[in-house]
Amino acid sequence: MNYDLLKRHNKDILIIVVVLSSLIPLFFGYNVQNIIIFSFNSIPFLYVISGIVLLFLLGRIIFSKIIDEKSISKMKGHELIESFINKNEKWVKWVIFPLTMVMEELLFRFYAIIVIIDLINLNSILAILISSSIFSIYHIHFWFRYHDFRIFLSYLILSFFLGVLNGYVFIHNGLIPCVLIHYGMAFELYFYLYRKFYAESQKR
């Protein structure tokens, strides 16, 4: 079997195992009230919408100004971008990528924020900032993958602010909206990179 393919299969299995393991406490009732919070308040809603718009614009600025052609060329090997290029890897688009978002939101919002608030006794603002910082640092794996400072810096910045946004969303609306926001924004940004890569390749 191709080594890269084997690595990808192992990564897919790891994601599935982590997600299933992370869901086990929920089946036993652990903080299930934080899965989704059915409440509506116009002020938090406006904050969230504003945050999504600002994060979208930040992503556009970063991926248009910081990420250059060389970096884009490196990122074409990302599983989701590769699935856009090959157009036949639906498993990545509709299973593995969404599961990755679920995994990250479970770990960095659901568990991290709850532990920081309940066990360390910090307030929600500090919990959001700390969990966002951890989430940002977690993306250091992109440095080891691409060895590209522009890519690494982009992920570091965007993941921190996504963490802040989704931390706020988690406190007010629970886990599920966080997953939806994370999936939607990440999917859109990778699709934007794919289109940018495709446009650059058409010029050559």
GROMACS .gro file of C-alpha atoms in nm:
model
  204
    1MET     CA    1   0.000   0.000   0.000
    2ASN     CA    2   0.116   0.353  -0.076
    3TYR     CA    3   0.280   0.507   0.233
    4ASP     CA    4   0.085   0.835   0.211
    5LEU     CA    5  -0.238   0.642   0.170
    6LEU     CA    6  -0.153   0.428   0.473
    7LYS     CA    7  -0.081   0.742   0.677
    8ARG     CA    8  -0.415   0.886   0.574
    9HIS     CA    9  -0.601   0.568   0.666
   10ASN     CA   10  -0.431   0.565   1.005
   11LYS     CA   11  -0.522   0.930   1.057
   12ASP     CA   12  -0.884   0.861   0.961
   13ILE     CA   13  -0.900   0.572   1.207
   14LEU     CA   14  -0.746   0.787   1.480
   15ILE     CA   15  -1.004   1.063   1.423
   16ILE     CA   16  -1.291   0.813   1.441
   17VAL     CA   17  -1.150   0.655   1.759
   18VAL     CA   18  -1.101   0.993   1.928
   19VAL     CA   19  -1.453   1.108   1.837
   20LEU     CA   20  -1.613   0.786   1.962
   21SER     CA   21  -1.406   0.795   2.281
   22SER     CA   22  -1.495   1.159   2.340
   23LEU     CA   23  -1.865   1.083   2.300
   24ILE     CA   24  -1.869   0.808   2.563
   25PRO     CA   25  -1.903   1.042   2.866
   26LEU     CA   26  -2.197   1.214   2.695
   27PHE     CA   27  -2.382   0.883   2.671
   28PHE     CA   28  -2.352   0.863   3.049
   29GLY     CA   29  -2.498   1.210   3.089
   30TYR     CA   30  -2.181   1.415   3.132
   31ASN     CA   31  -2.278   1.779   3.077
   32VAL     CA   32  -2.535   1.684   2.813
   33GLN     CA   33  -2.702   2.018   2.875
   34ASN     CA   34  -2.411   2.175   2.689
   35ILE     CA   35  -2.470   1.983   2.367
   36ILE     CA   36  -2.718   2.245   2.257
   37ILE     CA   37  -2.875   2.529   2.451
   38PHE     CA   38  -3.219   2.622   2.327
   39SER     CA   39  -3.231   2.990   2.403
   40PHE     CA   40  -3.236   3.301   2.192
   41ASN     CA   41  -3.107   3.640   2.285
   42SER     CA   42  -3.066   3.905   2.018
   43ILE     CA   43  -2.743   4.051   2.160
   44PRO     CA   44  -2.540   3.725   2.168
   45PHE     CA   45  -2.688   3.637   1.829
   46LEU     CA   46  -2.565   3.965   1.681
   47TYR     CA   47  -2.223   3.910   1.839
   48VAL     CA   48  -2.202   3.565   1.680
   49ILE     CA   49  -2.309   3.688   1.336
   50SER     CA   50  -2.061   3.976   1.360
   51GLY     CA   51  -1.790   3.734   1.469
   52ILE     CA   52  -1.857   3.502   1.176
   53VAL     CA   53  -1.842   3.793   0.930
   54LEU     CA   54  -1.521   3.930   1.082
   55LEU     CA   55  -1.359   3.587   1.088
   56PHE     CA   56  -1.460   3.532   0.727
   57LEU     CA   57  -1.301   3.865   0.629
   58LEU     CA   58  -0.990   3.786   0.833
   59GLY     CA   59  -0.959   3.454   0.653
   60ARG     CA   60  -0.990   3.626   0.318
   61ILE     CA   61  -0.723   3.880   0.410
   62ILE     CA   62  -0.485   3.615   0.540
   63PHE     CA   63  -0.529   3.375   0.251
   64SER     CA   64  -0.503   3.650  -0.007
   65LYS     CA   65  -0.216   3.849   0.149
   66ILE     CA   66  -0.012   3.602   0.354
   67ILE     CA   67  -0.053   3.275   0.165
   68ASP     CA   68   0.148   3.302  -0.156
   69GLU     CA   69   0.159   3.079  -0.463
   70LYS     CA   70   0.434   2.862  -0.314
   71SER     CA   71   0.230   2.802   0.002
   72ILE     CA   72  -0.082   2.724  -0.199
   73SER     CA   73   0.114   2.470  -0.399
   74LYS     CA   74   0.215   2.298  -0.075
   75MET     CA   75  -0.140   2.299   0.058
   76LYS     CA   76  -0.287   2.125  -0.244
   77GLY     CA   77  -0.194   1.803  -0.065
   78HIS     CA   78  -0.439   1.877   0.216
   79GLU     CA   79  -0.703   1.605   0.222
   80LEU     CA   80  -0.999   1.835   0.164
   81ILE     CA   81  -0.832   2.038  -0.111
   82GLU     CA   82  -0.721   1.712  -0.270
   83SER     CA   83  -1.080   1.590  -0.259
   84PHE     CA   84  -1.189   1.904  -0.446
   85ILE     CA   85  -0.920   1.843  -0.707
   86ASN     CA   86  -0.995   1.473  -0.752
   87LYS     CA   87  -1.372   1.521  -0.715
   88ASN     CA   88  -1.421   1.163  -0.604
   89GLU     CA   89  -1.318   1.152  -0.240
   90LYS     CA   90  -1.662   1.201  -0.086
   91TRP     CA   91  -1.549   1.009   0.222
   92VAL     CA   92  -1.315   1.297   0.307
   93LYS     CA   93  -1.568   1.575   0.237
   94TRP     CA   94  -1.869   1.434   0.411
   95VAL     CA   95  -1.730   1.199   0.677
   96ILE     CA   96  -1.369   1.255   0.782
   97PHE     CA   97  -1.364   1.634   0.756
   98PRO     CA   98  -1.689   1.679   0.953
   99LEU     CA   99  -1.567   1.426   1.211
  100THR     CA  100  -1.247   1.628   1.247
  101MET     CA  101  -1.458   1.934   1.329
  102VAL     CA  102  -1.659   1.731   1.582
  103MET     CA  103  -1.338   1.602   1.740
  104GLU     CA  104  -1.183   1.947   1.772
  105GLU     CA  105  -1.498   2.104   1.913
  106LEU     CA  106  -1.539   1.824   2.164
  107LEU     CA  107  -1.179   1.853   2.281
  108PHE     CA  108  -1.119   2.227   2.266
  109ARG     CA  109  -1.463   2.364   2.346
  110PHE     CA  110  -1.674   2.103   2.524
  111TYR     CA  111  -1.408   1.943   2.743
  112ALA     CA  112  -1.149   2.221   2.767
  113ILE     CA  113  -1.390   2.500   2.860
  114ILE     CA  114  -1.591   2.286   3.101
  115VAL     CA  115  -1.276   2.163   3.276
  116ILE     CA  116  -1.130   2.514   3.301
  117ILE     CA  117  -1.454   2.657   3.442
  118ASP     CA  118  -1.562   2.369   3.667
  119LEU     CA  119  -1.235   2.223   3.789
  120ILE     CA  120  -0.992   2.515   3.774
  121ASN     CA  121  -1.263   2.764   3.875
  122LEU     CA  122  -1.181   3.031   3.620
  123ASN     CA  123  -1.443   3.255   3.464
  124SER     CA  124  -1.580   3.194   3.116
  125ILE     CA  125  -1.373   3.470   2.951
  126LEU     CA  126  -1.046   3.322   3.076
  127ALA     CA  127  -1.169   2.975   2.986
  128ILE     CA  128  -1.239   3.086   2.629
  129LEU     CA  129  -0.901   3.259   2.595
  130ILE     CA  130  -0.707   2.966   2.740
  131SER     CA  131  -0.891   2.705   2.533
  132SER     CA  132  -0.845   2.921   2.222
  133SER     CA  133  -0.472   2.948   2.288
  134ILE     CA  134  -0.446   2.572   2.331
  135PHE     CA  135  -0.647   2.523   2.012
  136SER     CA  136  -0.416   2.761   1.828
  137ILE     CA  137  -0.101   2.586   1.954
  138TYR     CA  138  -0.252   2.250   1.857
  139HIS     CA  139  -0.223   2.365   1.495
  140ILE     CA  140   0.155   2.356   1.523
  141HIS     CA  141   0.126   2.022   1.344
  142PHE     CA  142   0.082   2.220   1.022
  143TRP     CA  143   0.435   2.349   1.064
  144PHE     CA  144   0.570   1.995   1.079
  145ARG     CA  145   0.355   1.900   0.783
  146TYR     CA  146   0.433   2.188   0.546
  147HIS     CA  147   0.744   2.357   0.696
  148ASP     CA  148   0.603   2.686   0.575
  149PHE     CA  149   0.589   2.984   0.812
  150ARG     CA  150   0.312   3.155   0.615
  151ILE     CA  151   0.085   2.852   0.644
  152PHE     CA  152   0.172   2.804   1.011
  153LEU     CA  153   0.107   3.170   1.095
  154SER     CA  154  -0.224   3.166   0.910
  155TYR     CA  155  -0.348   2.863   1.102
  156LEU     CA  156  -0.220   3.004   1.430
  157ILE     CA  157  -0.412   3.331   1.388
  158LEU     CA  158  -0.733   3.192   1.243
  159SER     CA  159  -0.760   2.903   1.487
  160PHE     CA  160  -0.721   3.137   1.784
  161PHE     CA  161  -0.999   3.369   1.670
  162LEU     CA  162  -1.219   3.076   1.569
  163GLY     CA  163  -1.161   2.942   1.919
  164VAL     CA  164  -1.271   3.273   2.071
  165LEU     CA  165  -1.582   3.284   1.853
  166ASN     CA  166  -1.677   2.924   1.916
  167GLY     CA  167  -1.596   2.955   2.284
  168TYR     CA  168  -1.853   3.232   2.306
  169VAL     CA  169  -2.098   3.026   2.100
  170PHE     CA  170  -2.041   2.725   2.325
  171ILE     CA  171  -2.116   2.921   2.641
  172HIS     CA  172  -2.439   3.061   2.497
  173ASN     CA  173  -2.559   2.793   2.255
  174GLY     CA  174  -2.375   2.470   2.324
  175LEU     CA  175  -2.162   2.231   2.121
  176ILE     CA  176  -2.364   2.167   1.804
  177PRO     CA  177  -2.362   2.527   1.674
  178CYS     CA  178  -1.983   2.530   1.729
  179VAL     CA  179  -1.943   2.225   1.507
  180LEU     CA  180  -2.161   2.379   1.236
  181ILE     CA  181  -1.972   2.710   1.242
  182HIS     CA  182  -1.634   2.536   1.242
  183TYR     CA  183  -1.730   2.306   0.956
  184GLY     CA  184  -1.885   2.581   0.747
  185MET     CA  185  -1.599   2.827   0.785
  186ALA     CA  186  -1.321   2.572   0.740
  187PHE     CA  187  -1.493   2.415   0.439
  188GLU     CA  188  -1.539   2.754   0.276
  189LEU     CA  189  -1.177   2.857   0.335
  190TYR     CA  190  -1.038   2.534   0.194
  191PHE     CA  191  -1.267   2.565  -0.106
  192TYR     CA  192  -1.140   2.920  -0.152
  193LEU     CA  193  -0.782   2.791  -0.144
  194TYR     CA  194  -0.874   2.521  -0.395
  195ARG     CA  195  -1.021   2.779  -0.632
  196LYS     CA  196  -0.713   2.996  -0.584
  197PHE     CA  197  -0.484   2.702  -0.657
  198TYR     CA  198  -0.693   2.606  -0.959
  199ALA     CA  199  -0.681   2.964  -1.089
  200GLU     CA  200  -0.303   2.974  -1.048
  201SER     CA  201  -0.263   2.638  -1.223
  202GLN     CA  202  -0.473   2.760  -1.515
  203LYS     CA  203  -0.236   3.053  -1.566
  204ARG     CA  204   0.063   2.823  -1.609
   0.00000   0.00000   0.00000
